[in-house]
Short mmCIF file of C-alpha atoms in Angstrom, two decimals:
data_model
loop_
_atom_site.label_atom_id
_atom_site.label_comp_id
_atom_site.label_asym_id
_atom_site.label_seq_id
_atom_site.Cartn_x
_atom_site.Cartn_y
_atom_site.Cartn_z
CA MET A 1 0.25 109.18 -0.49
CA VAL A 2 -2.84 108.06 -2.41
CA ARG A 3 -5.36 106.33 -0.17
CA LEU A 4 -6.73 103.09 -1.66
CA SER A 5 -10.43 102.32 -1.61
CA ARG A 6 -11.62 99.20 0.20
CA ALA A 7 -12.08 97.34 -3.10
CA GLN A 8 -8.60 98.38 -4.27
CA GLN A 9 -7.09 97.26 -0.97
CA GLN A 10 -8.83 93.88 -1.23
CA GLU A 11 -7.54 93.42 -4.78
CA HIS A 12 -4.03 94.41 -3.69
CA THR A 13 -4.14 91.90 -0.83
CA ARG A 14 -5.46 89.14 -3.09
CA ALA A 15 -2.72 89.78 -5.67
CA ALA A 16 -0.05 89.67 -2.94
CA VAL A 17 -1.39 86.36 -1.62
CA LEU A 18 -1.49 84.84 -5.13
CA ALA A 19 2.10 85.93 -5.88
CA ALA A 20 3.41 84.54 -2.60
CA ALA A 21 1.43 81.32 -2.97
CA ARG A 22 2.65 80.80 -6.54
CA ALA A 23 6.27 81.04 -5.39
CA GLU A 24 5.75 78.73 -2.40
CA PHE A 25 3.85 76.08 -4.35
CA ALA A 26 6.47 76.11 -7.12
CA GLU A 27 9.30 75.68 -4.62
CA ARG A 28 7.75 73.18 -2.22
CA GLY A 29 4.78 71.53 -3.93
CA TYR A 30 1.25 71.46 -2.61
CA ALA A 31 1.65 69.12 0.37
CA ALA A 32 4.74 70.78 1.88
CA THR A 33 3.49 74.35 1.49
CA LYS A 34 2.13 75.98 4.65
CA VAL A 35 -0.36 78.83 4.73
CA ASP A 36 1.72 80.49 7.46
CA ARG A 37 4.70 80.67 5.11
CA ILE A 38 2.53 82.13 2.34
CA ALA A 39 1.27 84.81 4.76
CA GLU A 40 4.82 85.59 5.89
CA ARG A 41 6.04 85.84 2.31
CA ALA A 42 3.18 88.17 1.40
CA GLU A 43 3.78 90.21 4.60
CA LEU A 44 0.22 89.57 5.68
CA THR A 45 -1.51 87.76 8.51
CA ARG A 46 -2.81 84.21 8.27
CA GLY A 47 -6.31 85.66 8.66
CA ALA A 48 -5.80 87.90 5.63
CA VAL A 49 -5.01 84.84 3.52
CA TYR A 50 -8.09 82.95 4.69
CA SER A 51 -10.33 85.99 4.24
CA ASN A 52 -9.60 85.79 0.51
CA PHE A 53 -9.32 81.99 0.09
CA PRO A 54 -11.23 79.57 2.36
CA SER A 55 -8.66 76.76 2.14
CA LYS A 56 -5.17 75.91 0.90
CA ARG A 57 -6.72 73.87 -1.90
CA ALA A 58 -8.87 76.82 -3.00
CA LEU A 59 -5.76 79.03 -3.00
CA TYR A 60 -3.77 76.50 -5.03
CA LEU A 61 -6.52 76.26 -7.63
CA ALA A 62 -6.79 80.06 -7.74
CA VAL A 63 -3.05 80.25 -8.51
CA LEU A 64 -3.45 77.79 -11.39
CA VAL A 65 -6.51 79.59 -12.79
CA ASP A 66 -4.57 82.86 -12.67
CA LEU A 67 -1.69 81.28 -14.59
CA VAL A 68 -4.00 79.84 -17.25
CA GLU A 69 -5.94 83.08 -17.75
CA HIS A 70 -3.17 85.66 -17.43
CA GLY A 71 0.16 83.85 -17.64
CA ALA A 72 2.87 84.38 -15.04
CA THR A 73 3.91 87.77 -13.70
CA ASP A 74 6.87 89.21 -11.82
CA GLY A 75 9.29 87.56 -14.24
CA ALA A 76 8.16 84.01 -13.44
CA PRO A 77 7.86 81.67 -16.44
CA ALA A 78 4.30 81.04 -17.55
CA THR A 79 3.19 77.41 -17.66
CA VAL A 80 0.54 78.19 -20.27
CA PRO A 81 0.92 80.84 -22.97
CA ALA A 82 -1.48 83.70 -22.41
CA ALA A 83 -3.76 84.26 -25.40
CA ALA A 84 -7.03 85.91 -26.17
CA PRO A 85 -9.84 83.39 -25.63
CA ASP A 86 -11.31 84.02 -29.06
CA THR A 87 -8.03 83.83 -30.99
CA PRO A 88 -8.60 81.33 -33.84
CA PRO A 89 -5.95 78.73 -34.68
CA ALA A 90 -3.43 79.79 -37.29
CA LEU A 91 -4.11 76.75 -39.47
CA ALA A 92 -7.12 74.68 -40.43
CA SER A 93 -7.72 71.39 -38.64
CA PRO A 94 -5.22 68.63 -39.57
CA ALA A 95 -6.15 66.49 -42.55
CA SER A 96 -6.46 63.07 -40.89
CA LEU A 97 -7.70 61.73 -37.57
CA GLY A 98 -4.21 60.58 -36.61
CA GLU A 99 -2.68 63.95 -37.48
CA SER A 100 -5.37 65.67 -35.37
CA LEU A 101 -4.57 63.50 -32.37
CA GLY A 102 -0.83 64.00 -32.80
CA ALA A 103 -1.24 67.78 -33.06
CA PHE A 104 -3.42 67.84 -29.96
CA ALA A 105 -0.89 65.74 -28.04
CA ARG A 106 1.89 68.19 -28.99
CA ALA A 107 -0.22 71.15 -27.84
CA TRP A 108 -0.94 69.35 -24.57
CA LEU A 109 2.68 68.41 -23.86
CA GLU A 110 4.03 71.86 -24.77
CA ARG A 111 2.54 73.00 -21.47
CA LEU A 112 5.20 70.93 -19.69
CA PRO A 113 8.98 71.52 -19.66
CA LEU A 114 11.31 69.16 -21.52
CA THR A 115 14.33 69.43 -19.21
CA GLY A 116 15.12 68.49 -15.62
CA GLU A 117 16.41 71.90 -14.59
CA GLU A 118 15.19 73.34 -11.29
CA PRO A 119 12.92 76.02 -12.84
CA ALA A 120 11.26 73.31 -14.92
CA LEU A 121 10.77 71.15 -11.84
CA GLY A 122 9.07 74.08 -10.17
CA GLN A 123 6.73 74.60 -13.11
CA VAL A 124 5.59 70.98 -13.15
CA GLN A 125 5.36 70.81 -9.37
CA LEU A 126 3.12 73.85 -9.48
CA ARG A 127 0.81 72.23 -12.05
CA SER A 128 0.37 68.86 -10.32
CA LEU A 129 -3.16 68.12 -9.06
CA THR A 130 -2.31 64.66 -7.69
CA GLU A 131 -2.13 65.70 -4.03
CA LEU A 132 -5.47 67.49 -4.18
CA LEU A 133 -7.37 64.26 -4.78
CA ASP A 134 -7.43 63.32 -1.11
CA ASP A 135 -11.18 63.23 -0.52
CA GLU A 136 -14.02 61.44 -2.25
CA ALA A 137 -16.09 64.49 -3.23
CA PHE A 138 -13.18 66.22 -4.97
CA ARG A 139 -12.11 62.98 -6.70
CA ALA A 140 -15.65 62.49 -7.97
CA ALA A 141 -15.73 66.02 -9.42
CA PHE A 142 -12.29 65.50 -10.97
CA GLY A 143 -13.45 62.28 -12.65
CA GLN A 144 -16.51 64.01 -14.10
CA VAL A 145 -14.39 66.87 -15.46
CA THR A 146 -12.07 64.34 -17.12
CA ARG A 147 -15.06 62.74 -18.86
CA LEU A 148 -16.22 66.17 -19.97
CA GLU A 149 -12.77 66.82 -21.45
CA ALA A 150 -13.00 63.57 -23.40
CA LEU A 151 -16.37 64.70 -24.76
CA LEU A 152 -14.91 68.06 -25.87
CA LEU A 153 -12.05 66.36 -27.74
CA ALA A 154 -14.41 63.76 -29.23
CA LEU A 155 -16.84 66.39 -30.53
CA ALA A 156 -13.96 68.24 -32.21
CA LEU A 157 -12.83 64.98 -33.85
CA GLU A 158 -16.38 64.12 -34.93
CA ALA A 159 -16.93 67.58 -36.42
CA ARG A 160 -13.67 67.26 -38.36
CA GLU A 161 -14.80 63.85 -39.66
CA ALA A 162 -18.21 65.24 -40.61
CA ALA A 163 -16.85 68.14 -42.64
CA GLY A 164 -19.59 69.59 -44.77
CA ALA A 165 -22.39 68.53 -42.43
CA PRO A 166 -24.79 71.21 -41.11
CA ALA A 167 -23.45 73.10 -38.14
CA GLY A 168 -24.83 72.89 -34.64
CA PRO A 169 -25.63 70.19 -32.07
CA GLY A 170 -26.77 67.03 -33.79
CA ALA A 171 -24.68 67.78 -36.92
CA GLY A 172 -22.57 64.89 -38.07
CA THR A 173 -24.51 62.37 -35.98
CA GLY A 174 -23.96 59.78 -38.68
CA THR A 175 -20.22 59.77 -38.00
CA VAL A 176 -18.54 57.36 -35.62
CA ARG A 177 -18.56 58.45 -31.99
CA GLN A 178 -15.03 59.36 -30.90
CA VAL A 179 -15.37 59.45 -27.10
CA ARG A 180 -13.57 56.15 -26.48
CA ARG A 181 -10.67 57.24 -28.68
CA ALA A 182 -10.50 60.59 -26.87
CA GLU A 183 -10.46 58.83 -23.50
CA LEU A 184 -7.51 56.67 -24.61
CA VAL A 185 -5.58 59.75 -25.77
CA LEU A 186 -6.18 61.60 -22.51
CA ARG A 187 -5.15 58.55 -20.50
CA LEU A 188 -1.83 58.56 -22.35
CA LEU A 189 -1.36 62.30 -21.88
CA ASP A 190 -2.36 62.37 -18.22
CA GLY A 191 0.65 60.16 -17.40
CA PRO A 192 3.22 62.88 -18.16
CA GLY A 193 1.17 65.52 -16.37
CA ALA A 194 0.32 63.51 -13.26
CA SER A 195 3.18 64.57 -10.97
CA VAL A 196 6.76 65.83 -10.99
CA ASP A 197 8.58 62.55 -11.54
CA PRO A 198 6.35 61.12 -14.33
CA ALA A 199 6.32 64.51 -16.05
CA LEU A 200 10.07 64.43 -16.52
CA ALA A 201 10.73 60.69 -16.78
CA PHE A 202 7.77 59.25 -18.66
CA GLY A 203 9.83 58.41 -21.71
CA ASP A 204 10.31 60.71 -24.67
CA PRO A 205 7.38 63.15 -25.14
CA PHE A 206 7.71 62.74 -28.91
CA ASP A 207 7.00 59.02 -28.43
CA VAL A 208 3.81 59.97 -26.59
CA VAL A 209 2.81 62.19 -29.52
CA GLN A 210 3.42 59.35 -31.98
CA ALA A 211 1.44 56.92 -29.83
CA CYS A 212 -1.52 59.33 -29.75
CA ALA A 213 -1.33 59.75 -33.54
CA HIS A 214 -1.36 55.97 -34.03
CA LEU A 215 -4.58 55.76 -32.01
CA GLY A 216 -6.24 57.49 -34.95
CA GLY A 217 -5.99 54.24 -36.90
CA LEU A 218 -7.26 51.99 -34.11
CA PRO A 219 -10.65 50.48 -35.09
CA LEU A 220 -13.12 51.11 -32.28
CA ALA A 221 -16.81 50.19 -32.26
CA ASP A 222 -17.90 53.30 -30.39
CA THR A 223 -21.68 53.62 -30.35
CA TRP A 224 -24.02 55.81 -28.31
CA ALA A 225 -26.68 53.62 -26.70
CA PRO A 226 -26.88 54.12 -22.89
CA PRO A 227 -29.34 51.47 -21.64
CA HIS A 228 -31.23 53.86 -19.35
CA LEU A 229 -32.25 56.37 -22.03
CA PRO A 230 -35.34 54.48 -23.31
CA TYR A 231 -36.69 54.62 -19.76
CA VAL A 232 -36.06 58.30 -19.08
CA ALA A 233 -39.33 60.04 -18.23
CA PRO A 234 -40.40 62.48 -20.94
CA ALA A 235 -40.08 66.19 -20.30
CA ARG A 236 -43.13 67.88 -18.79
CA VAL A 237 -44.83 70.13 -21.33
CA CYS A 238 -45.44 73.64 -20.02
CA ARG A 239 -45.77 77.30 -20.97
CA ASP A 240 -43.65 79.00 -18.31
CA PRO A 241 -42.12 82.46 -18.64
CA TRP A 242 -38.38 82.55 -19.33
CA ALA A 243 -36.38 85.22 -17.54
CA PRO A 244 -32.82 84.75 -18.88
CA PRO A 245 -29.95 85.93 -16.70
CA GLY A 246 -27.62 88.70 -17.73
CA GLU A 247 -24.28 88.10 -19.38
CA VAL A 248 -22.59 84.80 -18.56
CA ARG A 249 -19.41 83.51 -20.15
CA ASP A 250 -18.80 80.33 -22.12
CA LEU A 251 -15.79 78.49 -20.67
CA ILE A 252 -15.11 76.83 -24.03
CA THR A 253 -14.77 79.95 -26.20
CA GLY A 254 -14.48 82.69 -23.60
CA ARG A 255 -17.31 84.57 -25.31
CA PRO A 256 -20.54 85.86 -23.72
CA VAL A 257 -23.60 83.60 -23.90
CA ASP A 258 -26.91 85.13 -24.94
CA CYS A 259 -29.37 83.22 -22.77
CA ALA A 260 -32.31 85.02 -24.40
CA GLN A 261 -31.87 82.78 -27.46
CA ASP A 262 -34.00 79.66 -27.90
CA GLY A 263 -32.46 76.31 -27.14
CA VAL A 264 -31.89 73.66 -24.48
CA PHE A 265 -30.51 74.73 -21.09
CA VAL A 266 -29.15 72.00 -18.83
CA LEU A 267 -28.10 72.49 -15.21
CA LEU A 268 -25.72 69.78 -13.98
CA GLY A 269 -24.07 69.34 -10.60
CA SER A 270 -20.35 68.62 -10.52
CA ARG A 271 -21.07 64.91 -9.96
CA ARG A 272 -23.26 64.74 -13.09
CA LEU A 273 -21.11 66.59 -15.66
CA ALA A 274 -20.72 63.47 -17.80
CA ALA A 275 -24.45 63.75 -18.57
CA ALA A 276 -23.65 66.71 -20.83
CA GLU A 277 -23.24 64.18 -23.64
CA GLU A 278 -26.87 63.12 -23.26
CA ALA A 279 -28.05 66.65 -24.01
CA VAL A 280 -25.63 67.11 -26.91
CA ARG A 281 -26.54 63.81 -28.59
CA ALA A 282 -30.29 64.40 -28.13
CA ALA A 283 -30.27 67.95 -29.52
CA ARG A 284 -31.52 68.54 -33.04
CA PRO A 285 -29.64 70.33 -35.83
CA GLY A 286 -29.77 74.04 -35.13
CA ASP A 287 -30.43 73.66 -31.39
CA ARG A 288 -28.31 75.76 -29.08
CA VAL A 289 -27.32 73.69 -26.05
CA THR A 290 -26.06 75.44 -22.92
CA VAL A 291 -24.74 73.33 -20.05
CA ALA A 292 -24.37 75.11 -16.70
CA LEU A 293 -22.34 73.71 -13.81
CA ALA A 294 -23.86 73.90 -10.32
CA THR A 295 -21.79 73.29 -7.20
CA ALA A 296 -22.09 73.93 -3.50
CA ASP A 297 -18.34 74.64 -3.38
CA PRO A 298 -17.41 77.24 -6.03
CA ALA A 299 -14.08 78.03 -4.32
CA GLU A 300 -12.76 74.50 -4.88
CA THR A 301 -14.95 72.45 -7.23
CA GLY A 302 -15.92 75.50 -9.30
CA ARG A 303 -12.29 76.56 -9.70
CA LEU A 304 -11.29 73.00 -10.61
CA VAL A 305 -13.76 72.94 -13.51
CA ARG A 306 -12.77 76.43 -14.62
CA LEU A 307 -9.07 75.56 -14.52
CA ARG A 308 -9.31 72.26 -16.37
CA ILE A 309 -11.75 73.38 -19.07
CA GLU A 310 -10.05 76.70 -19.86
CA ASP A 311 -6.65 75.00 -19.98
CA PHE A 312 -8.02 72.14 -22.10
CA THR A 313 -9.84 74.32 -24.62
CA ARG A 314 -6.69 76.40 -25.22
CA CYS A 315 -5.13 73.21 -26.54
CA LEU A 316 -8.19 72.51 -28.70
CA ARG A 317 -8.17 76.02 -30.19
CA GLY A 318 -4.52 75.59 -31.12
CA VAL A 319 -5.31 72.53 -33.26
CA PHE A 320 -8.86 72.55 -34.58
CA ALA A 321 -10.53 75.10 -36.83
CA PRO A 322 -13.35 77.07 -35.15
CA GLU A 323 -16.05 75.19 -37.04
CA ALA A 324 -14.74 71.92 -35.56
CA GLY A 325 -15.23 73.17 -32.02
CA PRO A 326 -17.61 71.63 -29.48
CA SER A 327 -21.26 72.17 -30.34
CA PHE A 328 -22.46 73.47 -26.99
CA ARG A 329 -21.75 76.23 -24.48
CA LEU A 330 -20.44 75.48 -20.98
CA VAL A 331 -21.14 77.96 -18.19
CA LEU A 332 -19.82 77.96 -14.62
CA ASP A 333 -22.94 79.06 -12.73
CA GLU A 334 -21.03 80.13 -9.61
CA HIS A 335 -23.59 82.84 -8.72
CA GLY A 336 -26.63 80.67 -9.42
CA LEU A 337 -27.97 82.92 -12.19
CA LEU A 338 -28.98 80.14 -14.57
CA ALA A 339 -30.16 77.94 -11.69
CA SER A 340 -32.52 80.73 -10.63
CA ALA A 341 -33.75 81.20 -14.21
CA LEU A 342 -34.47 77.47 -14.45
CA GLY A 343 -36.35 77.58 -11.15
CA VAL A 344 -33.83 75.50 -9.19
CA PRO A 345 -32.84 77.67 -6.20
CA ASP A 346 -31.37 74.75 -4.23
CA ALA A 347 -29.02 73.40 -6.93
CA ASP A 348 -26.13 71.30 -5.64
CA ASP A 349 -23.48 68.90 -6.91
CA SER A 350 -26.05 66.18 -7.72
CA THR A 351 -28.48 68.43 -9.61
CA GLU A 352 -29.76 67.42 -13.05
CA HIS A 353 -32.41 69.75 -14.51
CA ALA A 354 -33.15 70.91 -18.06
CA VAL A 355 -35.58 73.07 -20.00
CA ARG A 356 -36.33 73.75 -23.65
CA VAL A 357 -36.95 77.41 -24.51
CA ARG A 358 -38.83 78.46 -27.63
CA ASP A 359 -39.93 82.01 -28.55
CA GLY A 360 -38.98 83.27 -25.11
CA VAL A 361 -41.09 80.67 -23.29
CA VAL A 362 -40.12 77.48 -21.44
CA VAL A 363 -42.04 74.78 -23.34
CA ALA A 364 -40.63 71.68 -21.61
CA ARG A 365 -39.03 70.81 -18.26
CA ALA A 366 -37.21 67.70 -17.07
CA HIS A 367 -35.65 66.78 -13.76
CA GLY A 368 -33.46 63.92 -12.56
CA ARG A 369 -31.32 61.45 -14.45
CA GLY A 370 -31.57 61.94 -18.21
CA ALA A 371 -33.06 65.44 -17.91
CA GLY A 372 -30.85 66.81 -20.70
CA HIS A 373 -31.90 63.97 -23.00
CA ALA A 374 -35.58 64.50 -22.17
CA ALA A 375 -35.45 68.24 -22.84
CA GLY A 376 -33.41 67.72 -26.00
CA THR A 377 -35.99 65.33 -27.46
CA ALA A 378 -39.04 67.28 -26.27
CA GLY A 379 -41.19 68.97 -28.90
CA GLY A 380 -39.52 69.86 -32.14
CA PRO A 381 -38.51 72.80 -34.31
CA GLY A 382 -41.34 75.07 -35.44
CA PRO A 383 -44.78 75.33 -33.80
CA ASP A 384 -45.16 73.74 -30.40
CA THR A 385 -47.29 70.71 -31.18
CA SER A 386 -46.14 68.67 -28.19
CA ARG A 387 -49.11 69.89 -26.16
CA THR A 388 -51.46 67.90 -28.41
CA ALA A 389 -49.90 64.57 -27.48
CA PRO A 390 -52.08 62.40 -25.22
CA PRO A 391 -51.12 61.99 -21.55
CA GLY A 392 -48.28 59.54 -20.94
CA THR A 393 -46.67 60.11 -24.35
CA SER A 394 -43.82 62.24 -25.62
CA ARG A 395 -42.87 63.33 -29.10
CA THR A 396 -39.72 61.84 -30.54
CA ALA A 397 -37.34 63.20 -33.17
CA ALA A 398 -39.44 61.52 -35.83
CA GLY A 399 -42.52 63.37 -34.59
CA THR A 400 -44.26 60.16 -33.47
CA SER A 401 -45.37 59.27 -29.96
CA ARG A 402 -44.36 56.43 -27.73
CA THR A 403 -45.92 55.30 -24.48
CA THR A 404 -43.69 55.93 -21.49
CA PRO A 405 -43.11 52.86 -19.33
CA ASP A 406 -44.77 53.39 -15.96
CA ALA A 407 -43.26 51.08 -13.38
CA SER A 408 -45.64 52.45 -10.75
CA ARG A 409 -48.53 50.58 -12.40
CA THR A 410 -46.93 47.18 -11.91
CA ALA A 411 -49.01 44.92 -9.70
CA PRO A 412 -47.90 44.73 -6.03
CA GLY A 413 -45.40 42.00 -5.31
CA THR A 414 -44.23 41.76 -8.91
CA SER A 415 -41.17 43.17 -10.64
CA ARG A 416 -40.06 43.79 -14.20
CA THR A 417 -37.92 40.90 -15.38
CA ALA A 418 -37.30 42.03 -18.95
CA ALA A 419 -36.75 45.32 -20.66
CA ALA A 420 -39.74 46.65 -22.52
CA PRO A 421 -39.38 46.27 -26.29
CA ARG A 422 -38.20 49.39 -28.08
CA THR A 423 -40.51 50.86 -30.65
CA ALA A 424 -39.55 51.87 -34.18
CA ALA A 425 -39.38 55.47 -33.03
CA ASP A 426 -36.94 54.52 -30.27
CA THR A 427 -34.79 52.64 -32.76
CA SER A 428 -34.69 55.52 -35.20
CA ARG A 429 -33.77 57.92 -32.44
CA GLY A 430 -30.89 55.67 -31.28
CA ALA A 431 -29.59 55.51 -34.85
CA ALA A 432 -29.75 59.26 -35.17
CA SER A 433 -27.73 59.67 -32.01
#
C-alpha cells in the first residue's frame, strides 16, 4: 500500500469533505445541513471537517467555488459549465444594447434548471445564498460585491457602445454611463436565483430575458458625479521604491497579473468594493488599474467575492468580445501580498489605499475615502512633473492645479455652509469622467 504524504492526506481529506458537503447541501439546503452529518458521510470526525473549514458557511462557499471552477464530479450534474478562464466567446458582442442585455440574461439563467424535478431542485438549493445573509458584516460584503458586478456589466456595455475608442481605462468616457441599467438588469435576474421557490416559479425565464432586453431601450440619465470627489484630498507625491509581489491572478480573466507594470494599484476592503468605480473613472487612457480586495475573513468573505466574480465573469465572457471586457484587473489579496507591497500591513475590510507606480517607483499615495480617485488623477503620463506643484495643490487631468479645500483652517466655532465653487479644471475632469 502506497503511503500518502501529509500534504496528500490533507488534500484527500479536503476532497472527501467537499464531496460529502456538496451532497448534503444539495439534499437538505444550507440551514438544515449539519456538520456532524457531513463528517459522518465523509467517514471523518467533526474535528477533521473544522480543521479544513472554520465554519459551515466557509464550507458551503468552498463547495460553490469548487463547482464554479471545476464543475461537478462523481457523476453529479454541474451547475456551471467548466471552461478555461481565458476561453474567448464564440461570437462577437451582440449588435445592440438590448441584444447584449438579452444575451447576458440568457447566459445568467442557463445556470439554473428549467424544470421542477428533484435533481433540479437540488441544484438550485445548492446555489442559494439567501440563508447565508444572516449577519450584518456578511450582508455588507454581499451588497458591495453586487455593486461590483453591476460595474463589470456596465463597463462591458460601455465598451461595446464606444467601439473604436482607444483601449484601456478611461476609453469611451464620452459614452453614457451604464451602471444604473446594469443594476436594473441584475435586480431582475437576482429574483430567479434568490432561493429554491423563486428559481422555479418566477414566471417564464424567457420573459425575464425579454424584459432585460427591453431595458436596453429605457432612457436613463446616468451620469458620474459623486458629490464627495471634489473634496477628496490629493494624493501625496513621493518617490518610494516599488517591490511588486510575485504572480497573482486576475479574477475577471483568470490570467496572471504582472504587478511590475506601471499603473494604479488600489487596495479596497470588502466594505469598500464599490469604490472600484472611482479608480476606473479617474484613470487615464492607457493606465493599468489593479483593484485588490482585502479582508480579515478570507475563508468566508474572500470566498464569497471569488465565487460571485468568477461565476459572473463566465457569463460576461460568453456574451461580450474580449475587447469589450472590464478595463481593470481584480485580485483577491488573501495572502496580503499586494497589501504588503503598498505598505498596508494591517489591511482590513474597511481599507481604502491606492498608489500610482511609474518607472518602477511609487510616485503618489492616497489613503481613505476616494483614494483610488486621488491616485488615478495624480501626476500624468510621461515625466513626473507633479513634484513641481506648490504645496496644497494637485495636478488634474488637464495638467492644471487647483487649491485643495482645507477645512482645518476654518475659524473656530464656524462651519462650512456652502460647497466651495468648482474650478474650470474640476468641471473638465467631471465631464471627462
